[in-house]
């Protein structure tokens, strides 16, 4: 055979050498499955490739976080040859690669001459100065991807998926030829491969418990999560076992579905794929890429369309910290909602390691953490207690308390909060409270973490502390994106995204090069330029720059997968057991109330004070007639009015702030699977019990000292029970009305004026002060709870005959059990209507993709 004309290339690192053969591409990175694995934190998971391209060897950077450097300059491509030197991750101290050319071998496919290299390819190569290089030279003959059978039917995955992978060792077997499936997590290799053929198992159960055939060590996975069943015709189906977080096929929740060769099954942070008679498992370890492509958001504005985001595209490598800055009105908050799926873009895609977030939100939501600007924890609780309740809501119901406690402790240690675990959140500094909010999101081990203004209101020292914490989260294997107004610590970030007015990208690249790109010395000058030159094409200027070619061109060149997002394709996530959520929410809410001693004292004092006020209005006649037809007992109606208004105020005051003050918490918890109705019912039950006790105390104090009729309509011996029942119902309905107000308003400050308005309506339209028998008005005031409550009380004591004769023709006051039942039933119906309104109004404050249509 003739001498080959294509040269080989010798790569040297840390004193070890490797001969690279033409005809294939070599991957470099921190991934142990890379062809050349470099164990250095500054090196990206998939950092670069080396291949022969016609005229010579070339190293190409794959968008690494810290870059590739030649001759001290960052570059995307480096021609390689004799004497070439490349640094990874840092121009001066990063891992140093040196290259040299050698003659091509005489026989194609044979290895380098013996002794020509002291380190050769054997499966996957990891550079490790302490390792013993192979003694003999030569590459193994190219084979199909191979695996080594292990105990239990498992096998180690192939070293890499490209041609020529695998080592020619005993015990390896060749996999059958299969159609090439779509990539999972980019080009990443599977974490584990299970051989299904000849295993003797027609059903493989997947779950967290050790009694499963396939164990997934992930707290978001139920103990018995799903089953992979082989049918008689040889096909497989996946069956969900009523799991907590659901089983997904191609991102969509399923209860039972046949699997094809391209289908991807999601269980917690793991995904599975059938390839012939093998089941491949891919574990999401957090080191994932993230990109936005052509994101555009429009809203209706004055009969036309206003663009909030204008064709925003950028790509974020794994394990990176990205900051988003820009002047007010540049679309930062809109971008954050679009990236997290809270408000999907009208056009464009958000890709989580190549998977469309909008179309697969139901599954991928579990891998995204969001820390809003406001705290997402109840500040009255201790750090540990708050995280404990959050873990109960986010982890499966079959997770043991000890398992949840261990995970809480791990997060506390990771964020250096273990010494503050038993402190109330209100006692923490601003930076520490932000750490607690991040800790809540870390419970479920998200791969992506988004933060909205985490340093807002913090002093420079706390600002630096928070940004260093985020830097650490990225270095530990997560992708972190932070929207911020602070520019003091941008140097800690890997990438900086600058948004221009109008929602377009003005810059994307390394932070240290940004000011030079704009031609200004400070960020104040840059933002002033945005304001002074509003018509300047900042996005066009960026697209014409070298920074665009280096950091955004490859993302921009890919067209959006869907020109118009179909929001109805995303189903709401499978929720935890409704009863389990309700139990946790009730206990948490009761703990929050009990932790605020001042509020508890007010709850006790309020009915006592209101009841004492009603005592001052008592008369000698009480709630019976005076015995003189010419002298009606007008004080009886006034007494009923005062008690009714007191009960209304007490009930409404209990709830009028409860939803608005927890809106941020509810929005975040709803995005991770909280049941809307369970949340509402937890408020109704806890506040209902409190309001009922208050109403009983208030009404008994107001009624009991007065003379009462000898008989009641409901209980023949005394009217007191039925009167207390009616006032208790009035208090609960008023509490429900307060929840409606709390769900409507946008700020807590607006609740107090509305509370005053509600009190006035109860006074005027209860039927005592103003005659309400006129057509039209009589029907309109049916919406006022006190109208029905006072009418029911009036029916009990026959107020139409003993009180003011002007109200004698009020039919709602008729002294019969039937009319009392109608009045009471109408009061209950108003409460049900209020509950329905609360549920519907809560929907307005949820992520758009979570709203059931």
Short mmCIF file of N, CA and C in Angstrom, two decimals, residues 629-692:
data_model
loop_
_atom_site.label_atom_id
_atom_site.label_comp_id
_atom_site.label_asym_id
_atom_site.label_seq_id
_atom_site.Cartn_x
_atom_site.Cartn_y
_atom_site.Cartn_z
N UNK A 629 -98.50 48.45 71.34
CA UNK A 629 -98.46 48.60 69.88
C UNK A 629 -98.06 50.00 69.43
N UNK A 630 -98.24 50.99 70.26
CA UNK A 630 -97.90 52.36 69.89
C UNK A 630 -96.42 52.67 70.12
N UNK A 631 -95.72 51.77 70.80
CA UNK A 631 -94.29 52.00 71.07
C UNK A 631 -93.48 50.80 70.57
N UNK A 632 -93.15 50.79 69.29
CA UNK A 632 -92.37 49.68 68.75
C UNK A 632 -90.96 49.66 69.34
N UNK A 633 -90.35 48.49 69.33
CA UNK A 633 -88.98 48.30 69.85
C UNK A 633 -87.97 48.60 68.72
N UNK A 634 -87.70 49.86 68.51
CA UNK A 634 -86.76 50.26 67.44
C UNK A 634 -85.32 49.89 67.78
N UNK A 635 -85.02 49.68 69.05
CA UNK A 635 -83.65 49.31 69.44
C UNK A 635 -83.29 47.89 68.99
N UNK A 636 -84.29 47.06 68.78
CA UNK A 636 -84.01 45.67 68.37
C UNK A 636 -83.32 45.64 67.02
N UNK A 637 -83.82 46.41 66.05
CA UNK A 637 -83.21 46.47 64.72
C UNK A 637 -81.81 47.04 64.78
N UNK A 638 -81.63 48.08 65.63
CA UNK A 638 -80.29 48.68 65.76
C UNK A 638 -79.30 47.68 66.33
N UNK A 639 -79.73 46.91 67.32
CA UNK A 639 -78.84 45.91 67.91
C UNK A 639 -78.42 44.87 66.87
N UNK A 640 -79.37 44.37 66.09
CA UNK A 640 -79.05 43.40 65.04
C UNK A 640 -78.10 44.01 64.01
N UNK A 641 -78.32 45.31 63.70
CA UNK A 641 -77.45 46.00 62.74
C UNK A 641 -76.01 46.07 63.24
N UNK A 642 -75.84 46.46 64.51
CA UNK A 642 -74.49 46.61 65.07
C UNK A 642 -73.76 45.26 65.10
N UNK A 643 -74.45 44.23 65.53
CA UNK A 643 -73.80 42.91 65.57
C UNK A 643 -73.43 42.45 64.17
N UNK A 644 -74.36 42.64 63.22
CA UNK A 644 -74.10 42.21 61.84
C UNK A 644 -72.90 42.94 61.24
N UNK A 645 -72.83 44.27 61.44
CA UNK A 645 -71.71 45.04 60.91
C UNK A 645 -70.40 44.63 61.58
N UNK A 646 -70.45 44.39 62.88
CA UNK A 646 -69.24 43.94 63.57
C UNK A 646 -68.74 42.61 63.05
N UNK A 647 -69.67 41.69 62.82
CA UNK A 647 -69.29 40.38 62.26
C UNK A 647 -68.73 40.55 60.86
N UNK A 648 -69.36 41.40 60.05
CA UNK A 648 -68.89 41.62 58.67
C UNK A 648 -67.47 42.20 58.67
N UNK A 649 -67.24 43.20 59.49
CA UNK A 649 -65.91 43.82 59.55
C UNK A 649 -64.86 42.82 60.01
N UNK A 650 -65.20 42.04 61.02
CA UNK A 650 -64.25 41.06 61.55
C UNK A 650 -63.87 40.03 60.48
N UNK A 651 -64.87 39.48 59.80
CA UNK A 651 -64.59 38.48 58.77
C UNK A 651 -63.80 39.03 57.61
N UNK A 652 -64.20 40.21 57.09
CA UNK A 652 -63.52 40.79 55.94
C UNK A 652 -62.10 41.22 56.29
N UNK A 653 -61.92 41.78 57.50
CA UNK A 653 -60.59 42.22 57.91
C UNK A 653 -59.61 41.05 58.02
N UNK A 654 -60.12 39.87 58.37
CA UNK A 654 -59.25 38.69 58.48
C UNK A 654 -58.63 38.31 57.15
N UNK A 655 -59.33 38.53 56.05
CA UNK A 655 -58.91 37.96 54.77
C UNK A 655 -58.55 38.96 53.70
N UNK A 656 -58.81 40.25 53.90
CA UNK A 656 -58.71 41.19 52.80
C UNK A 656 -57.27 41.36 52.29
N UNK A 657 -56.28 40.98 53.08
CA UNK A 657 -54.88 41.09 52.64
C UNK A 657 -54.22 39.74 52.38
N UNK A 658 -54.90 38.66 52.63
CA UNK A 658 -54.25 37.35 52.64
C UNK A 658 -53.74 36.90 51.28
N UNK A 659 -54.45 37.16 50.21
CA UNK A 659 -54.01 36.71 48.89
C UNK A 659 -53.01 37.67 48.26
N UNK A 660 -53.23 38.96 48.43
CA UNK A 660 -52.34 39.93 47.81
C UNK A 660 -50.94 39.86 48.40
N UNK A 661 -50.84 39.59 49.71
CA UNK A 661 -49.51 39.55 50.33
C UNK A 661 -48.75 38.28 49.97
N UNK A 662 -49.47 37.24 49.50
CA UNK A 662 -48.81 35.99 49.12
C UNK A 662 -48.80 35.78 47.62
N UNK A 663 -49.07 36.83 46.85
CA UNK A 663 -49.24 36.64 45.41
C UNK A 663 -47.97 36.09 44.75
N UNK A 664 -46.82 36.60 45.13
CA UNK A 664 -45.57 36.13 44.53
C UNK A 664 -45.32 34.67 44.90
N UNK A 665 -45.61 34.33 46.17
CA UNK A 665 -45.44 32.94 46.62
C UNK A 665 -46.38 32.03 45.85
N UNK A 666 -47.63 32.44 45.71
CA UNK A 666 -48.61 31.60 45.00
C UNK A 666 -48.21 31.42 43.54
N UNK A 667 -47.78 32.49 42.89
CA UNK A 667 -47.41 32.39 41.48
C UNK A 667 -46.28 31.38 41.27
N UNK A 668 -45.28 31.41 42.16
CA UNK A 668 -44.16 30.48 42.01
C UNK A 668 -44.59 29.05 42.33
N UNK A 669 -45.37 28.87 43.40
CA UNK A 669 -45.78 27.51 43.77
C UNK A 669 -46.74 26.94 42.75
N UNK A 670 -47.55 27.78 42.16
CA UNK A 670 -48.46 27.29 41.11
C UNK A 670 -47.66 26.77 39.92
N UNK A 671 -46.55 27.41 39.61
CA UNK A 671 -45.73 26.99 38.48
C UNK A 671 -45.09 25.63 38.70
N UNK A 672 -44.94 25.22 39.96
CA UNK A 672 -44.34 23.92 40.24
C UNK A 672 -45.38 22.89 40.65
N UNK A 673 -46.66 23.17 40.37
CA UNK A 673 -47.68 22.14 40.53
C UNK A 673 -48.67 22.33 41.64
N UNK A 674 -48.71 23.48 42.29
CA UNK A 674 -49.68 23.71 43.36
C UNK A 674 -51.10 23.73 42.80
N UNK A 675 -52.02 23.08 43.50
CA UNK A 675 -53.42 23.09 43.09
C UNK A 675 -54.07 24.41 43.48
N UNK A 676 -54.71 25.04 42.52
CA UNK A 676 -55.38 26.31 42.76
C UNK A 676 -56.49 26.16 43.80
N UNK A 677 -57.31 25.14 43.64
CA UNK A 677 -58.44 24.96 44.55
C UNK A 677 -57.97 24.55 45.94
N UNK A 678 -56.89 23.76 46.04
CA UNK A 678 -56.36 23.39 47.35
C UNK A 678 -55.84 24.63 48.08
N UNK A 679 -55.20 25.51 47.35
CA UNK A 679 -54.71 26.74 47.96
C UNK A 679 -55.87 27.58 48.48
N UNK A 680 -56.91 27.74 47.66
CA UNK A 680 -58.07 28.51 48.08
C UNK A 680 -58.76 27.88 49.29
N UNK A 681 -58.92 26.56 49.27
CA UNK A 681 -59.60 25.88 50.38
C UNK A 681 -58.79 25.97 51.67
N UNK A 682 -57.48 25.99 51.58
CA UNK A 682 -56.68 26.13 52.81
C UNK A 682 -56.96 27.47 53.48
N UNK A 683 -57.12 28.51 52.67
CA UNK A 683 -57.46 29.81 53.23
C UNK A 683 -58.86 29.79 53.83
N UNK A 684 -59.79 29.19 53.11
CA UNK A 684 -61.18 29.15 53.57
C UNK A 684 -61.28 28.39 54.89
N UNK A 685 -60.61 27.26 54.99
CA UNK A 685 -60.73 26.44 56.20
C UNK A 685 -60.10 27.13 57.41
N UNK A 686 -58.86 27.60 57.26
CA UNK A 686 -58.17 28.23 58.40
C UNK A 686 -58.87 29.53 58.81
N UNK A 687 -59.08 30.40 57.82
CA UNK A 687 -59.74 31.66 58.14
C UNK A 687 -61.20 31.44 58.55
N UNK A 688 -61.84 30.41 57.97
CA UNK A 688 -63.22 30.11 58.34
C UNK A 688 -63.35 29.70 59.79
N UNK A 689 -62.43 28.87 60.25
CA UNK A 689 -62.45 28.46 61.66
C UNK A 689 -62.23 29.67 62.57
N UNK A 690 -61.24 30.50 62.22
CA UNK A 690 -60.96 31.68 63.04
C UNK A 690 -62.16 32.62 63.05
N UNK A 691 -62.72 32.88 61.87
CA UNK A 691 -63.86 33.80 61.76
C UNK A 691 -65.08 33.25 62.48
N UNK A 692 -65.30 31.95 62.37
CA UNK A 692 -66.46 31.36 63.05
C UNK A 692 -66.35 31.53 64.56
#
